[in-house]
CSV table of C-alpha atoms in Angstrom, one decimal:
chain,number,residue,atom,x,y,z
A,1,UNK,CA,-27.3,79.4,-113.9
A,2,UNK,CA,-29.8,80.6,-111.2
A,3,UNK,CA,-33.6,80.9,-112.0
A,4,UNK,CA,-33.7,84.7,-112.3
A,5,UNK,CA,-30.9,84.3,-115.1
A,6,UNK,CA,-33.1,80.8,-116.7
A,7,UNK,CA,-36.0,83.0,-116.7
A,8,UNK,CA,-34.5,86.1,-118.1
A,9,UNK,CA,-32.6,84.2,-120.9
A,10,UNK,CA,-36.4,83.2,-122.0
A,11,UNK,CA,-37.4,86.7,-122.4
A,12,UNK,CA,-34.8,87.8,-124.7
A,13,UNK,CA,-35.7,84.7,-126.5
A,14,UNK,CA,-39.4,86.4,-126.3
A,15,UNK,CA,-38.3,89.7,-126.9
A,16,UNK,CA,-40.2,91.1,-123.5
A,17,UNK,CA,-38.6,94.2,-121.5
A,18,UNK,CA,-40.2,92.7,-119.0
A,19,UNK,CA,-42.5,89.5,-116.8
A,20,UNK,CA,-44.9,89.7,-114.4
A,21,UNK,CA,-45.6,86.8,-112.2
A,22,UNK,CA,-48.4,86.7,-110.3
A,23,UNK,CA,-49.1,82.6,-109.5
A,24,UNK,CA,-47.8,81.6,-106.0
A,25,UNK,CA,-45.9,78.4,-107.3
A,26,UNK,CA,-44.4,80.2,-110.4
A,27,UNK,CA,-43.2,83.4,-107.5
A,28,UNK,CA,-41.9,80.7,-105.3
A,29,UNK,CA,-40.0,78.8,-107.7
A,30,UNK,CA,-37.9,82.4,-109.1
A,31,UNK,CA,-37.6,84.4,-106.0
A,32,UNK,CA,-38.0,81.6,-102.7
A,33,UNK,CA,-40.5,83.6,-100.9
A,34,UNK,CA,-43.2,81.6,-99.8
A,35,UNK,CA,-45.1,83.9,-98.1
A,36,UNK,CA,-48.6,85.3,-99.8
A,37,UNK,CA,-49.9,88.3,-101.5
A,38,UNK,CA,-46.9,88.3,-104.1
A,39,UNK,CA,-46.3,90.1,-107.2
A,40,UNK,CA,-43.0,89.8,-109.1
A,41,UNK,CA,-42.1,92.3,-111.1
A,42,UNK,CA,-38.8,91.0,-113.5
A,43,UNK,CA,-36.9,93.1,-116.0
A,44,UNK,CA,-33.2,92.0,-118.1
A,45,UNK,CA,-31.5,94.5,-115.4
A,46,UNK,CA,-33.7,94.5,-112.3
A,47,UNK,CA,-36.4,91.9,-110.3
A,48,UNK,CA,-38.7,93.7,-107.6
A,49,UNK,CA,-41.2,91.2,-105.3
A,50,UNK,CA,-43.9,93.2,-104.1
A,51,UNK,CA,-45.8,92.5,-100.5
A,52,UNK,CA,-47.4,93.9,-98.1
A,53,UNK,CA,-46.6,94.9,-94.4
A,54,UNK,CA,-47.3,91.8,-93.3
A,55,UNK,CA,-44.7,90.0,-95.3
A,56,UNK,CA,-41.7,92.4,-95.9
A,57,UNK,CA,-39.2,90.8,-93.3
A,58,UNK,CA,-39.7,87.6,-94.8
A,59,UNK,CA,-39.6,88.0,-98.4
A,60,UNK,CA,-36.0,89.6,-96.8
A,61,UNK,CA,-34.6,86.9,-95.5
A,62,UNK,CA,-36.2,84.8,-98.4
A,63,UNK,CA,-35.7,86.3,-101.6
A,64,UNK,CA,-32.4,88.3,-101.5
A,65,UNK,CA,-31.6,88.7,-105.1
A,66,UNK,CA,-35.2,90.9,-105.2
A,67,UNK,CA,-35.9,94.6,-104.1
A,68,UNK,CA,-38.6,94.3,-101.6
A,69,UNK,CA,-41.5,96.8,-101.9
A,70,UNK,CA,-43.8,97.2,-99.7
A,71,UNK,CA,-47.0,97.9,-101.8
A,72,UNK,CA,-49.9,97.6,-99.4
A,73,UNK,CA,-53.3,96.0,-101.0
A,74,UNK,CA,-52.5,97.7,-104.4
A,75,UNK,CA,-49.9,96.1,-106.5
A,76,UNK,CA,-51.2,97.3,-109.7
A,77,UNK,CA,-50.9,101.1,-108.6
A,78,UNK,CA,-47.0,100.3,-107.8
A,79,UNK,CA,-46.4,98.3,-111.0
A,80,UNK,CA,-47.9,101.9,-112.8
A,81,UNK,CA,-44.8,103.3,-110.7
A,82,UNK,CA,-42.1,101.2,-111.3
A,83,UNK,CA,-43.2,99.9,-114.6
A,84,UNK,CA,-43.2,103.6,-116.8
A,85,UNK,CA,-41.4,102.9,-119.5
A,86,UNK,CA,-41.4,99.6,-120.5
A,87,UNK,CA,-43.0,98.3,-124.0
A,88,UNK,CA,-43.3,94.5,-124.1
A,89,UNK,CA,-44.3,93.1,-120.9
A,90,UNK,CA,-44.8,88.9,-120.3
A,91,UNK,CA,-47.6,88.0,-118.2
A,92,UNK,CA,-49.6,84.3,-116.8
A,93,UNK,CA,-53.0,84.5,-119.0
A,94,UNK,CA,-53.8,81.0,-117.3
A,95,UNK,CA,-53.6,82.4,-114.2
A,96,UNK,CA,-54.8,86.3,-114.4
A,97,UNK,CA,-58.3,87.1,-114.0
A,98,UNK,CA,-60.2,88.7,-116.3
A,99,UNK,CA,-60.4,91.7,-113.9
A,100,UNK,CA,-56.9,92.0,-113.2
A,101,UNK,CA,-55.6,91.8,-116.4
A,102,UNK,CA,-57.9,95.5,-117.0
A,103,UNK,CA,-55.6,96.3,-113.8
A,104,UNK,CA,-52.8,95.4,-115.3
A,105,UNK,CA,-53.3,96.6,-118.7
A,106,UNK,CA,-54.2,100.3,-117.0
A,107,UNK,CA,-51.0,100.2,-114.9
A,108,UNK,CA,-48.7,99.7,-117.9
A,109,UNK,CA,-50.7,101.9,-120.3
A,110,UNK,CA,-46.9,102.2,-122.3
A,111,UNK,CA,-46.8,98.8,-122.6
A,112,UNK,CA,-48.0,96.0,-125.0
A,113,UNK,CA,-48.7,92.6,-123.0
A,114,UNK,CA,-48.1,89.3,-123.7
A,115,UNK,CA,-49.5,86.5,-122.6
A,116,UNK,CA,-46.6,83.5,-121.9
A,117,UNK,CA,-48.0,82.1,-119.4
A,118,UNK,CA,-45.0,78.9,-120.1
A,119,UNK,CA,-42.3,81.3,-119.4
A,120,UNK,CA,-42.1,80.2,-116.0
A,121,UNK,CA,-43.6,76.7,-115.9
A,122,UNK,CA,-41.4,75.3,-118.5
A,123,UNK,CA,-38.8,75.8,-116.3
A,124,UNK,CA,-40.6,74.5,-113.3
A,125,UNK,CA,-41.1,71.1,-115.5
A,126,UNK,CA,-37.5,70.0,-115.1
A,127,UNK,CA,-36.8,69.5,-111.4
A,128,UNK,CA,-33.0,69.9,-109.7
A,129,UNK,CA,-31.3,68.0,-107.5
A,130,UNK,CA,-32.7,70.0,-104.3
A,131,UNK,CA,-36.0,69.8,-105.7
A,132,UNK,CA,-36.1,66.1,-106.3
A,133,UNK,CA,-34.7,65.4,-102.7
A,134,UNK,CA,-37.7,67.4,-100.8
A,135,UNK,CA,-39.9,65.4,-103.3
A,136,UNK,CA,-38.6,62.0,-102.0
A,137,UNK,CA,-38.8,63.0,-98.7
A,138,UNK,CA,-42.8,63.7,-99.3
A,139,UNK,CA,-43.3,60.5,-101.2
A,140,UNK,CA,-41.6,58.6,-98.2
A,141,UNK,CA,-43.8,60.0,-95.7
A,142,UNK,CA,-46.9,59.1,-97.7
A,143,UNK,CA,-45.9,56.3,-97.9
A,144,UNK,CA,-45.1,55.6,-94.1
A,145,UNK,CA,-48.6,57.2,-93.3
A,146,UNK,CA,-50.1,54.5,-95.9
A,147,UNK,CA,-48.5,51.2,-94.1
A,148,UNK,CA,-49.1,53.2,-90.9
A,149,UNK,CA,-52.9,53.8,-91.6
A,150,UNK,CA,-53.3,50.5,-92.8
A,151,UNK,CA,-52.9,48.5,-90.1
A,152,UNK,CA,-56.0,50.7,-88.4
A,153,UNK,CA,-58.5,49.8,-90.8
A,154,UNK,CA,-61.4,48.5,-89.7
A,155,UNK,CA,-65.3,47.5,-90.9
A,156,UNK,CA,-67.2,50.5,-89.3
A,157,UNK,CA,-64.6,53.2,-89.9
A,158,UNK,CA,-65.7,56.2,-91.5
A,159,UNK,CA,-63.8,57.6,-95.0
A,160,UNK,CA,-63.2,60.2,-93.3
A,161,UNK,CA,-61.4,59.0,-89.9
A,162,UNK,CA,-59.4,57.6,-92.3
A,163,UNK,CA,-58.6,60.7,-94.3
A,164,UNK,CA,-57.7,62.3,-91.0
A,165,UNK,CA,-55.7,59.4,-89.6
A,166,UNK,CA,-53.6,59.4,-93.0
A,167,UNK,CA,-52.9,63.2,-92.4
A,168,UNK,CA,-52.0,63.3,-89.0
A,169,UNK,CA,-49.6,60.4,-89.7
A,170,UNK,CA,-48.4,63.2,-92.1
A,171,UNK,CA,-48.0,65.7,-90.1
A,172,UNK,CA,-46.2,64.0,-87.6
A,173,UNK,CA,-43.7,63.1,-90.2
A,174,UNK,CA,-42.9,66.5,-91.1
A,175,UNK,CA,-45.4,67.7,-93.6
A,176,UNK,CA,-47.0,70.7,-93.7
A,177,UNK,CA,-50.0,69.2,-94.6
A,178,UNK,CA,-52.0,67.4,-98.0
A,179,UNK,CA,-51.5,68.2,-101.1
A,180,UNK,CA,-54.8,68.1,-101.9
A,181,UNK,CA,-57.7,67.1,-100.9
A,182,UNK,CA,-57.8,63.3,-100.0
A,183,UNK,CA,-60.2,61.3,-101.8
A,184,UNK,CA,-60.9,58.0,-99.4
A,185,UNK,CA,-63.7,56.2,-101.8
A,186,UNK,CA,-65.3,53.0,-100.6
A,187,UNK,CA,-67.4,50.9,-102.0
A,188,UNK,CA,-69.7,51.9,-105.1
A,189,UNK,CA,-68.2,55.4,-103.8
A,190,UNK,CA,-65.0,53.9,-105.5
A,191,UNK,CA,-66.4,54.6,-109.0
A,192,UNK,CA,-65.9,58.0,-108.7
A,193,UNK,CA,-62.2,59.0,-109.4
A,194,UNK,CA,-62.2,61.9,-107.1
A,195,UNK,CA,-64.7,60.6,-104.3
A,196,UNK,CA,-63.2,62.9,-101.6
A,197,UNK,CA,-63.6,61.5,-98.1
A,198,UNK,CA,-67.2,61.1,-97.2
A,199,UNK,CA,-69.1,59.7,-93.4
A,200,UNK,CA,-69.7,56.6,-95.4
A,201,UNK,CA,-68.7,53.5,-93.0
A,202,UNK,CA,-66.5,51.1,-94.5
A,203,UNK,CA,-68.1,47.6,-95.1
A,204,UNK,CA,-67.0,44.1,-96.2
A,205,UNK,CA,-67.0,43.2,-99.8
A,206,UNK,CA,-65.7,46.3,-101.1
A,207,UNK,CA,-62.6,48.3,-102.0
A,208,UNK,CA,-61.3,51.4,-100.3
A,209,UNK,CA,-59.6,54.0,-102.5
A,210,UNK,CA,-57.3,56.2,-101.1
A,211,UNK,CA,-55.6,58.9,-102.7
A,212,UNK,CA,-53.7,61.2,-100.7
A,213,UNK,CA,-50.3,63.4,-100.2
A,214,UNK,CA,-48.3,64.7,-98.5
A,215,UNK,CA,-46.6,68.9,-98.7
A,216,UNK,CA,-42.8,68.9,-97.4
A,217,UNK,CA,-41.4,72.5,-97.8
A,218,UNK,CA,-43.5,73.2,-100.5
A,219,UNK,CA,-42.8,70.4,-102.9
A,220,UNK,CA,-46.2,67.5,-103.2
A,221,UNK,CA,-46.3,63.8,-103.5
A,222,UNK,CA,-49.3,61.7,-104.5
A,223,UNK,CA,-50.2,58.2,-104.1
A,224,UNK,CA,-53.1,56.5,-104.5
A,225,UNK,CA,-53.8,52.7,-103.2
A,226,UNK,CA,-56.8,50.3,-103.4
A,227,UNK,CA,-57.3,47.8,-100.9
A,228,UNK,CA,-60.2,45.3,-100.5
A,229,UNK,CA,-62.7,44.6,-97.1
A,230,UNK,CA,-63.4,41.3,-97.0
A,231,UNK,CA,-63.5,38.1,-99.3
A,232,UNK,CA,-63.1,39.8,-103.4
A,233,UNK,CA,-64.6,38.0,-105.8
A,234,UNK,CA,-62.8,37.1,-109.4
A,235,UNK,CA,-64.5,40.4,-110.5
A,236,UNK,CA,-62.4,42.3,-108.1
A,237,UNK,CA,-59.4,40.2,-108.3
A,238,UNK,CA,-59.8,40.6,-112.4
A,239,UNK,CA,-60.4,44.5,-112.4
A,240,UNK,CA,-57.4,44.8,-109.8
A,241,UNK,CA,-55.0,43.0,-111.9
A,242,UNK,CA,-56.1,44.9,-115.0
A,243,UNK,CA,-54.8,48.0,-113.2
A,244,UNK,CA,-51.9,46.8,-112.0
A,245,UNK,CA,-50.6,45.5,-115.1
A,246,UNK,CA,-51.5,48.8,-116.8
A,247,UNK,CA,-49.5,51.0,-114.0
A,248,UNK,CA,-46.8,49.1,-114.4
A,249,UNK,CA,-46.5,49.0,-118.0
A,250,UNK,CA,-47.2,52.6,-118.2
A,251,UNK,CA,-44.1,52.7,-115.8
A,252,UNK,CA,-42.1,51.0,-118.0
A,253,UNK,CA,-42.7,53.2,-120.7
A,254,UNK,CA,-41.6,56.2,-119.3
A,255,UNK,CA,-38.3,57.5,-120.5
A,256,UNK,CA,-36.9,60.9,-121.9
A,257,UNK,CA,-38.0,61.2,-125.0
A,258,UNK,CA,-41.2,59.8,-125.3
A,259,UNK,CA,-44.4,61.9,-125.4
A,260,UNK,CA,-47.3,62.2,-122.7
A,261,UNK,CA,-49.0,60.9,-125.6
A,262,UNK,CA,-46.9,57.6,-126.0
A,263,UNK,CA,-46.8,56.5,-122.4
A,264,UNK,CA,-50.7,57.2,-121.9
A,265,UNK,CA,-51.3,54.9,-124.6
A,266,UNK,CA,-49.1,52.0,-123.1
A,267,UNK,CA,-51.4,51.5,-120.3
A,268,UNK,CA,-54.6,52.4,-121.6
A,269,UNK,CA,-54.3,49.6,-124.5
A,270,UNK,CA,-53.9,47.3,-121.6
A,271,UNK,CA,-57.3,48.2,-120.4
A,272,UNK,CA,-59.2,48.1,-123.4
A,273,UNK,CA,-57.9,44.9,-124.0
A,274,UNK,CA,-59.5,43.7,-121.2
A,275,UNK,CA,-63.0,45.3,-121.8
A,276,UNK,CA,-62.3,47.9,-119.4
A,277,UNK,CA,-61.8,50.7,-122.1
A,278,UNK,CA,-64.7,52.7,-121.2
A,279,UNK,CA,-64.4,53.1,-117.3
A,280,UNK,CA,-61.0,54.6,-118.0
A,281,UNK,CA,-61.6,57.9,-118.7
A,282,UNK,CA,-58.9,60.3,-117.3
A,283,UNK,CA,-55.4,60.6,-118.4
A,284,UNK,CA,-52.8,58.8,-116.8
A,285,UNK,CA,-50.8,60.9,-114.9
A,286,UNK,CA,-49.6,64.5,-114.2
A,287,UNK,CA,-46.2,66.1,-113.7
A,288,UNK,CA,-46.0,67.1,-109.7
A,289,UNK,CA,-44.0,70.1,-107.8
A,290,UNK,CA,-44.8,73.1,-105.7
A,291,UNK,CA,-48.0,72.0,-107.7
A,292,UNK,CA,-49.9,69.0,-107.5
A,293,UNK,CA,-50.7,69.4,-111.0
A,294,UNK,CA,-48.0,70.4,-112.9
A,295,UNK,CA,-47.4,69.9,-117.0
A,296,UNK,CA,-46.6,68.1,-118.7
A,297,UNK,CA,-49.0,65.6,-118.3
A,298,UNK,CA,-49.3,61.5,-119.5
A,299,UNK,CA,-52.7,62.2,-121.5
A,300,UNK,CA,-54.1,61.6,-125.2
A,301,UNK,CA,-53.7,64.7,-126.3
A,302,UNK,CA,-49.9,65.8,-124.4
A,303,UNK,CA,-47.6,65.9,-127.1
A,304,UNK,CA,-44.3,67.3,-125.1
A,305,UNK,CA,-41.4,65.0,-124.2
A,306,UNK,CA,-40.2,63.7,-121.2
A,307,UNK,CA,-37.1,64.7,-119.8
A,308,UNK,CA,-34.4,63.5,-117.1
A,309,UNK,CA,-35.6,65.4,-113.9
A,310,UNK,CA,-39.3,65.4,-114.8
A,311,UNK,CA,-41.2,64.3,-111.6
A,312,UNK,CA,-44.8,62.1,-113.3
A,313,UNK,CA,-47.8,60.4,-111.6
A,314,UNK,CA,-48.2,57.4,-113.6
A,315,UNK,CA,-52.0,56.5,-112.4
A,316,UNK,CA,-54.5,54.3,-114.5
A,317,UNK,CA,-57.8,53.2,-113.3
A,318,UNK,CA,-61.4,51.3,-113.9
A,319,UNK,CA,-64.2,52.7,-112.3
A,320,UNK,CA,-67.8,50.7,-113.2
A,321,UNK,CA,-70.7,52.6,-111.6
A,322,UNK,CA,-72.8,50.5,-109.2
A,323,UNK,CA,-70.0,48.3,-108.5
A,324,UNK,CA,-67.1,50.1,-108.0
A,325,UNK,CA,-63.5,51.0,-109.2
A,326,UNK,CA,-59.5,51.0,-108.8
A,327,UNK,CA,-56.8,52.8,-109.1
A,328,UNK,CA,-53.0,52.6,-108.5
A,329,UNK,CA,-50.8,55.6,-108.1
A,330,UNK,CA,-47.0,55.9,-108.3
A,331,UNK,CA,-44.7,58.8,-108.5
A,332,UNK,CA,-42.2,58.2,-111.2
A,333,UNK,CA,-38.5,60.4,-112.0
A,334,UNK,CA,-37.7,60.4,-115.5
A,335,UNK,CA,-33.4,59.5,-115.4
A,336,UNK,CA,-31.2,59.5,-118.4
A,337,UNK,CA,-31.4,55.7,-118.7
A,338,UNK,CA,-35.4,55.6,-118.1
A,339,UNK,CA,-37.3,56.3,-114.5
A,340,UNK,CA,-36.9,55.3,-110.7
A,341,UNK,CA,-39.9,54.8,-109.1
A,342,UNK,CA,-40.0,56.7,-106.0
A,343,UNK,CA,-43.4,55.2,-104.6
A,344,UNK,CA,-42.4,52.1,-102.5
A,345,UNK,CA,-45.7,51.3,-100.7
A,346,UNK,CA,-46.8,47.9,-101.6
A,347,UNK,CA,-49.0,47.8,-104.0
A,348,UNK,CA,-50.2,44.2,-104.7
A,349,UNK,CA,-54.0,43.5,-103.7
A,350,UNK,CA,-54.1,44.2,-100.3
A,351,UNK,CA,-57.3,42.4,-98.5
A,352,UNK,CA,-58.3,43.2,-95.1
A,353,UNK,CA,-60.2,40.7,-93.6
């Protein structure tokens, strides 16, 4: 069953007449197109992408099982057009702004809206086989760039040479670029979970945090390692281990089945076992696609189950301010039997003298 007809079997099951997709990942993942200023307009009969000039011959060659209308700068006034008619219409209230959505309610003034804004990235949630393969291939060239980068790591470097040297390695690679914004954290910088890259020079005695990713045709990894400059003492070796034993039991406990909920509190018992409770204060992980954030997430509150072809972060930390912090990041598949880790960069304590 294609996406169109997953996506249409959910509206009956909802009832709507019709969907209107508006996100970039969620209009990617139904029609292909990958180009910008995208709205999808989806009925049980008929699915129209709507662009402007710019885009038209791609969204062709990409999205053949749409009609392709050119609409200019003003989607809503064609949705008015090709929308008359229709009563109960689906729409992405996590994504809409408050603005549009008056757009959007005055173009389908027949209509009663709906927001289901799951419709779509429920679907998304469960990766195929093609989807899983361009997600290896951006895992592996994270972590090539990591090993690659690592041997050019040097007391006086700034966080963000680094950052830059860990993209280009990218790029070379293949990807399009990061998945995010890289956060390269050193020293008492490393207490701050998302310590993007800063001109802070790298010193001896402390750890350097790196999380980074890589985009290959659309789909994201994200990997996060901790290495030490210079001689650690047991306080460093001590927090390190904490986190390592809590990644990898959390990896252990992923399996379809078990809840967000579950596997979060795996690896966070671990940590507040060892005193660490309170310098743990994210969830552990998110789902990751044409997103870098997807759902569902490993968190204390994410009650959804796991299933084979879910694609998780499972990423614990301890982050102390005025001394510092860890964390350790793999990309985990949930299989039938379990997960594969797909993550092979090393990750025992690195120290670079």
């Amino acid at each position: 069953m294609s996406r169109l007809q997953q996506m249409r079997q959910h509206m009956r099951d909802e009832n709507l007449n019709a969907y209107v997709v508006m996100r970039p990942e969620n209009g990617r993942y139904v029609s292909g197109f990958s180009g910008g200023e995208t709205t999808l307009y989806i009925t049980l009969e008929n699915a129209v992408l709507l662009t402007d000039f710019r885009y038209i011959e791609q969204a062709k060659a990409q999205a053949p099982a749409f009609e392709i209308i050119d609409a200019g700068h003003d989607h809503f006034a064609k949705l008015g057009e090709i929308g008359r008619g229709v009563h109960r219409v689906g729409f992405e209230g996590d994504y809409i702004t408050y603005v549009d959505f008056g757009n959007l309610k005055n173009a389908l003034l027949e209509a009663e809206l709906f927001s289901l804004p799951n419709l779509v990235s429920n679907l998304r949630s469960v990766k195929d086989d093609s989807e899983i393969g361009l997600i290896r291939q951006a895992v592996k060239i994270a972590d090539n760039a990591f090993k690659e980068v690592l041997m050019t790591i040097e007391i006086g470097q700034t966080e963000e040479e680094i950052g830059l040297n860990l993209e280009y390695s990218m790029r070379r690679a293949g990807a399009s670029g990061g998945s995010f914004d890289f956060i390269v954290a050193s020293g008492l910088r490393s207490a701050m979970p998302h310590g993007t890259a800063s001109p802070k020079r790298i010193q001896a005695g402390e750890f350097l945090t790196m999380d980074f990713g890589a985009i290959y045709q659309g789909y994201c990894s994200d990997i996060t390692r901790t290495v030490f400059i210079g001689d650690p003492e047991d306080k460093h070796r001590d927090v390190y281990a904490t986190v390592l034993r809590a990644q990898m039991a959390g990896i252990q406990a992923v399996a379809p089945g078990r809840s967000g909920k579950e596997v979060d509190a795996v690896a966070r018992s671990i940590i507040e076992e060892a005193g660490y409770g309170d310098y743990f204060g994210h969830g552990l992980g998110h789902s990751v696609g044409l997103a870098i954030h997807e759902g569902p997430n490993l968190s204390k509150r994410e009650e959804r189950l796991l299933q084979p072809g879910m694609v998780v972060t499972v990423e614990p930390g301890i982050y102390i301010p005025d001394w510092g912090g860890v964390r350790i990041e793999d990309i985990v598949l949930v299989t039938e039997s379990g997960c594969e880790v797909l993550t092979q960069a090393p990750k025992e304590l690195i120290i670079l003298e």
